CSV table of C-alpha atoms in Angstrom, one decimal:
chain,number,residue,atom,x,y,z
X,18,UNK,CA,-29.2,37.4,46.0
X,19,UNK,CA,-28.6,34.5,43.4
X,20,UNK,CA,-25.8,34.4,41.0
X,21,UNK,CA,-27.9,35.5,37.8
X,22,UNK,CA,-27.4,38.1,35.2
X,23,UNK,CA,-30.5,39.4,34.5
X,24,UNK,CA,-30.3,41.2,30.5
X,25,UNK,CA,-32.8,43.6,29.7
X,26,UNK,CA,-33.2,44.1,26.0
X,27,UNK,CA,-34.3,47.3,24.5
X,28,UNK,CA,-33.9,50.0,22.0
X,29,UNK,CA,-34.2,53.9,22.5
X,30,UNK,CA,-38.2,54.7,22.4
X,31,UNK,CA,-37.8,57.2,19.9
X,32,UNK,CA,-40.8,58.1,17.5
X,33,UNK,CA,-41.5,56.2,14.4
X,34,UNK,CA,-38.8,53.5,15.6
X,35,UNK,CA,-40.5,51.8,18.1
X,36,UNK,CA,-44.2,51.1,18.6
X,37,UNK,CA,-45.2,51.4,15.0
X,38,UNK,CA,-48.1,49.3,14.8
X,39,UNK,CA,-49.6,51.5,17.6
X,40,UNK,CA,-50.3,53.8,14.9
X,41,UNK,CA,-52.3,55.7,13.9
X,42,UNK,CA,-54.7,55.4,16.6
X,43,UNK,CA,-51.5,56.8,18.3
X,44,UNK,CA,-48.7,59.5,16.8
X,45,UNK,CA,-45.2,58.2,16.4
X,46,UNK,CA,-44.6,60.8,19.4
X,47,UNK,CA,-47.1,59.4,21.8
X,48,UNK,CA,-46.3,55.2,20.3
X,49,UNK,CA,-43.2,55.9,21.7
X,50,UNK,CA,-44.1,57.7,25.1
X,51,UNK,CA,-45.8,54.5,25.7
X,52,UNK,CA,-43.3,52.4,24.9
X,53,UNK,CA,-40.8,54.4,27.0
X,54,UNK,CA,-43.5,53.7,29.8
X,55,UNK,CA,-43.4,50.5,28.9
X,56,UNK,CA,-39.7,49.8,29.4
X,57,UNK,CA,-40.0,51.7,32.9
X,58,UNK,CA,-42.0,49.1,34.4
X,59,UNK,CA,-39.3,46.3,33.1
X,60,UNK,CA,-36.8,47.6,34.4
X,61,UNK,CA,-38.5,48.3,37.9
X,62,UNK,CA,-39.8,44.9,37.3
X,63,UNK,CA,-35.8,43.9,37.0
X,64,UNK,CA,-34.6,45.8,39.7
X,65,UNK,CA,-36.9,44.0,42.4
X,66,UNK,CA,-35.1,40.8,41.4
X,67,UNK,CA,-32.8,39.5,43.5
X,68,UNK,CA,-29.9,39.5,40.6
X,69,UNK,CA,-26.2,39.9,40.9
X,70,UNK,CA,-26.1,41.8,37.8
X,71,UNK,CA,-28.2,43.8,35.7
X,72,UNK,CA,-27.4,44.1,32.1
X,73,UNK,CA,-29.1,46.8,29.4
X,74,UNK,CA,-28.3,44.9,25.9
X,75,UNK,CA,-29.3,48.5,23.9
X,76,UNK,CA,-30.0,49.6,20.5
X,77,UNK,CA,-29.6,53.7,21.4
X,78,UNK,CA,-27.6,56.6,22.8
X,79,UNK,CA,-29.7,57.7,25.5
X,80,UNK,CA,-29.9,55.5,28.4
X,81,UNK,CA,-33.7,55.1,29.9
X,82,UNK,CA,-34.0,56.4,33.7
X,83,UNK,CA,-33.6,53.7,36.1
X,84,UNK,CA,-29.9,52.2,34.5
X,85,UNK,CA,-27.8,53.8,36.2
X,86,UNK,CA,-25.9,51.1,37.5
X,87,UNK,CA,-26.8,48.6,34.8
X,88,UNK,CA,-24.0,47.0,32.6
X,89,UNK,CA,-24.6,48.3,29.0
X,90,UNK,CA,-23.9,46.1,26.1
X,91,UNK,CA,-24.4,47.8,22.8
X,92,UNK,CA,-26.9,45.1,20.0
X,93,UNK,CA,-24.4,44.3,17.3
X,94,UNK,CA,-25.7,44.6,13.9
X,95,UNK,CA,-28.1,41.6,12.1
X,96,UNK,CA,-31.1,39.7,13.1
X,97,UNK,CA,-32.8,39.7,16.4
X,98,UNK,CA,-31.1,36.4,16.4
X,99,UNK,CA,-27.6,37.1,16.2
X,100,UNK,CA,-28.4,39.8,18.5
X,101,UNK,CA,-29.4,37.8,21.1
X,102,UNK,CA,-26.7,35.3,20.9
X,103,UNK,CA,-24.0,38.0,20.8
X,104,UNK,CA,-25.4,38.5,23.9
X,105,UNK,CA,-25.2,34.9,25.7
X,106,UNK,CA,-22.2,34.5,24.2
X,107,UNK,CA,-20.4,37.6,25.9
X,108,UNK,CA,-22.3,36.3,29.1
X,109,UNK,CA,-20.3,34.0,31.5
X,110,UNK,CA,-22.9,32.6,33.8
X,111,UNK,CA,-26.1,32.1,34.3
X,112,UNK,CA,-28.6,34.6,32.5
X,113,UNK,CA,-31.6,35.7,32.4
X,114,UNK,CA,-33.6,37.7,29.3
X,115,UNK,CA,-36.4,40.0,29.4
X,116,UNK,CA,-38.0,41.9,26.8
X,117,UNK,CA,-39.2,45.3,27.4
X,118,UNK,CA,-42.9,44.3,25.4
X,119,UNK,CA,-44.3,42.6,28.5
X,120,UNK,CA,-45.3,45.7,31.3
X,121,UNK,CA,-47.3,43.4,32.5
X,122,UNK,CA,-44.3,41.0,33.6
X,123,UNK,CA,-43.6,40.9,37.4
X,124,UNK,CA,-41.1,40.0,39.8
X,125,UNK,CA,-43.8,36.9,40.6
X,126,UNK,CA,-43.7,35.4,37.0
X,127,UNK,CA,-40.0,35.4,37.4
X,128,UNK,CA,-39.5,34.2,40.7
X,129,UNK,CA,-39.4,30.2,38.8
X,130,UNK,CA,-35.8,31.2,37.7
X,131,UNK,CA,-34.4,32.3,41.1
X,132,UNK,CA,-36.1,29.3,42.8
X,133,UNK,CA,-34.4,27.0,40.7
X,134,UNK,CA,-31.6,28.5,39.1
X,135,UNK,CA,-29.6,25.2,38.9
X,136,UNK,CA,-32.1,24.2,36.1
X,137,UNK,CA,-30.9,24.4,32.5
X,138,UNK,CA,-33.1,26.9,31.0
X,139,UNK,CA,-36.4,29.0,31.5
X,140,UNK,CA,-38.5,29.6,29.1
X,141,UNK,CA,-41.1,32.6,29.0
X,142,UNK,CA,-44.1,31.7,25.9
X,143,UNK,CA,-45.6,35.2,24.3
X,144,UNK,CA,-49.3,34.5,23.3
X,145,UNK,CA,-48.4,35.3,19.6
X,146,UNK,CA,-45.9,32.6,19.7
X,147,UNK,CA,-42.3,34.2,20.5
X,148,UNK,CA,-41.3,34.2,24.1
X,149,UNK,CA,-41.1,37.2,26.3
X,150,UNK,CA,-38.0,35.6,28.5
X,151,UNK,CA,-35.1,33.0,28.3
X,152,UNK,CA,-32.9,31.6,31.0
X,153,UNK,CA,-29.6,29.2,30.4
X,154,UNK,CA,-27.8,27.9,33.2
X,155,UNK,CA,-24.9,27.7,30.7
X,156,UNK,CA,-25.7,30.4,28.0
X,157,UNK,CA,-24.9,29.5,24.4
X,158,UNK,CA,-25.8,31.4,21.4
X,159,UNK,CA,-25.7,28.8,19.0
X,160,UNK,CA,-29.2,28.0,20.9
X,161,UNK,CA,-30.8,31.2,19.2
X,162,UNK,CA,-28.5,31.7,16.2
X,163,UNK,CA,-31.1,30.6,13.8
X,164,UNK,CA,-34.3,30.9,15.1
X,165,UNK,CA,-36.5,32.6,12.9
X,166,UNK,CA,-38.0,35.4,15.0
X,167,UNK,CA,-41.0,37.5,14.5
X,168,UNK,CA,-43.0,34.5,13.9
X,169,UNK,CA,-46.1,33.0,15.1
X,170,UNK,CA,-43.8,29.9,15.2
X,171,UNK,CA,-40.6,31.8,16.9
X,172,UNK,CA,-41.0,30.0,20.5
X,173,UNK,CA,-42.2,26.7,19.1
X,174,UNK,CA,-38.8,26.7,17.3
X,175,UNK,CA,-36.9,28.1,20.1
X,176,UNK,CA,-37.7,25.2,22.7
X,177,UNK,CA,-37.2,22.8,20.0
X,178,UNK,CA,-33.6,24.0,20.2
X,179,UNK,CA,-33.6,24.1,24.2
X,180,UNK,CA,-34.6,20.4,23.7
X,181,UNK,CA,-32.5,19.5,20.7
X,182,UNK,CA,-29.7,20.1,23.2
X,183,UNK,CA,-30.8,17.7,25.9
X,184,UNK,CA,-31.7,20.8,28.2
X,185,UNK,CA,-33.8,20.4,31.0
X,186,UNK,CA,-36.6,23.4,30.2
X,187,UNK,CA,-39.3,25.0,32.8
X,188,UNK,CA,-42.4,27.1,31.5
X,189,UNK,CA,-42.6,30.5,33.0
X,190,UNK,CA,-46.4,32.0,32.7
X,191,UNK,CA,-47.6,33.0,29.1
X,192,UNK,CA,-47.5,36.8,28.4
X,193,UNK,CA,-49.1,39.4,26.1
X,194,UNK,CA,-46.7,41.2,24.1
X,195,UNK,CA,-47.3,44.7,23.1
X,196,UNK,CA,-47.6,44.8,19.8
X,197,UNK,CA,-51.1,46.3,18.9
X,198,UNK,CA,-53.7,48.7,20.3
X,199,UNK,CA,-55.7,45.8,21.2
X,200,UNK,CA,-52.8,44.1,23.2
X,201,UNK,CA,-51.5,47.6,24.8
X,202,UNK,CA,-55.7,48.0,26.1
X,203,UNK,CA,-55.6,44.0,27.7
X,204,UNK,CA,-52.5,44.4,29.0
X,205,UNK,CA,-53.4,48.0,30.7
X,206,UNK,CA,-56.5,46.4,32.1
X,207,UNK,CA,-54.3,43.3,33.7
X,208,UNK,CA,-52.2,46.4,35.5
X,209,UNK,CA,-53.8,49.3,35.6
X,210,UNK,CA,-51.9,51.5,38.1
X,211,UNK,CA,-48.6,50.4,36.2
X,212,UNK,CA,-46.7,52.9,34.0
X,213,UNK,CA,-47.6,51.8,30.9
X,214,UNK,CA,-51.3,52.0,31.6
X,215,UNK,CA,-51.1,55.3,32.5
X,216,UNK,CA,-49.8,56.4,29.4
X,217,UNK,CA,-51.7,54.8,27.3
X,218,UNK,CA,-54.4,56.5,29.0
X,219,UNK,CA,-52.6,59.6,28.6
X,220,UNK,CA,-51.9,59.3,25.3
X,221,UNK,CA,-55.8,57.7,24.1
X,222,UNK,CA,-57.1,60.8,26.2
X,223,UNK,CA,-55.0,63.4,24.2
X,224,UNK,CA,-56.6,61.5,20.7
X,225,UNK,CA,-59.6,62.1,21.3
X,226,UNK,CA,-59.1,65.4,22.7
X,227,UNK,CA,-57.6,66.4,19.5
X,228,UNK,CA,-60.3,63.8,17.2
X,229,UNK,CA,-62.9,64.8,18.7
X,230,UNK,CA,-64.2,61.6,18.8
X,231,UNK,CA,-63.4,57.6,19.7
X,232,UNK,CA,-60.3,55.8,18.7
């Protein structure tokens, strides 16, 4: 076990909140079933790390399966940004950030950070230019205060802050992030006996049951 606070952050999968662009080749009910899946395999993901604390930074009332004995810290209000640097501000030690858009994301791609948890940050590059993970040795969230997210030039930014402030930054792999059917049917293919790929089966199978037809 290494001293690092792993932070998972999510919202409540509830329909027409999360998921949206996954319609309508999928309901608002089944967008969200997938994204619920989705978070499932993070946080097993999570769990297999070898963390001294586990942290659900959440935007919700019902807790997902699987946190039982993670640390809940509700988002405050504002941009992703402030969001996320509330939440390395209320951190006091090293700490590590996933997103819950990566199903895809295993203990392997993460296994940099707890190899070499003396360096000053980790940084995990999304293919549509965010980042799907952050590590800081010494968190700090002036780092992300800022940082226009959302963007195709989010990640580019956020390194650029990493090293504005002189840190010492390793690549973790790039990722997928969920956003659209076309990224939910690659990332299913890269695991297909995860959660997520299951249903996303589930839920294509059920379209065209009720189309009668092909997505």
């Amino acid at each position: 076990m290494t001293d690092v606070t792993v932070v998972v952050v999510a919202k409540e999968c509830l329909p027409g909140k999360v998921k949206t662009r996954l319609t309508p080749a999928l309901t608002p009910e089944g967008a969200a079933r997938v994204a619920a899946a989705s978070l499932a395999d993070t946080i097993a993901t999570v769990r297999a790390l070898p963390a001294s604390r586990r942290v659900l930074l959440y935007d919700g009332v019902v807790l997902p399966d699987g946190t039982d004995d993670f640390e809940v810290l509700p988002q405050i209000g504002g941009g992703l940004d402030e969001r996320l640097g509330a939440m390395f501000d209320a951190m006091s030690g090293p700490t590590l950030l996933v997103g819950m858009d990566t199903p895809q994301a295993s203990a392997a791609d993460l296994s940099p950070v707890f190899d070499d948890p003396g360096r000053d940050a980790w940084f995990g590059p999304a293919e549509d230019g965010g980042f799907w993970s952050l590590y800081l040795r010494e968190p700090d969230g002036a780092l992300l205060r800022g940082v226009p997210m959302s963007q195709d030039d989010t990640g580019a930014v956020q390194r650029s802050r990493l090293a504005d402030a002189g840190l010492d930054v390793g690549l973790l792999e790039t990722l997928l992030d969920v956003d659209t059917v076309p990224d939910a049917d690659r990332v299913a293919a890269l695991v297909p006996d995860s959660r997520f790929a299951a249903a996303l089966r589930d839920e294509t199978l059920t379209e065209l049951a009720e189309c009668g037809g092909t997505r």
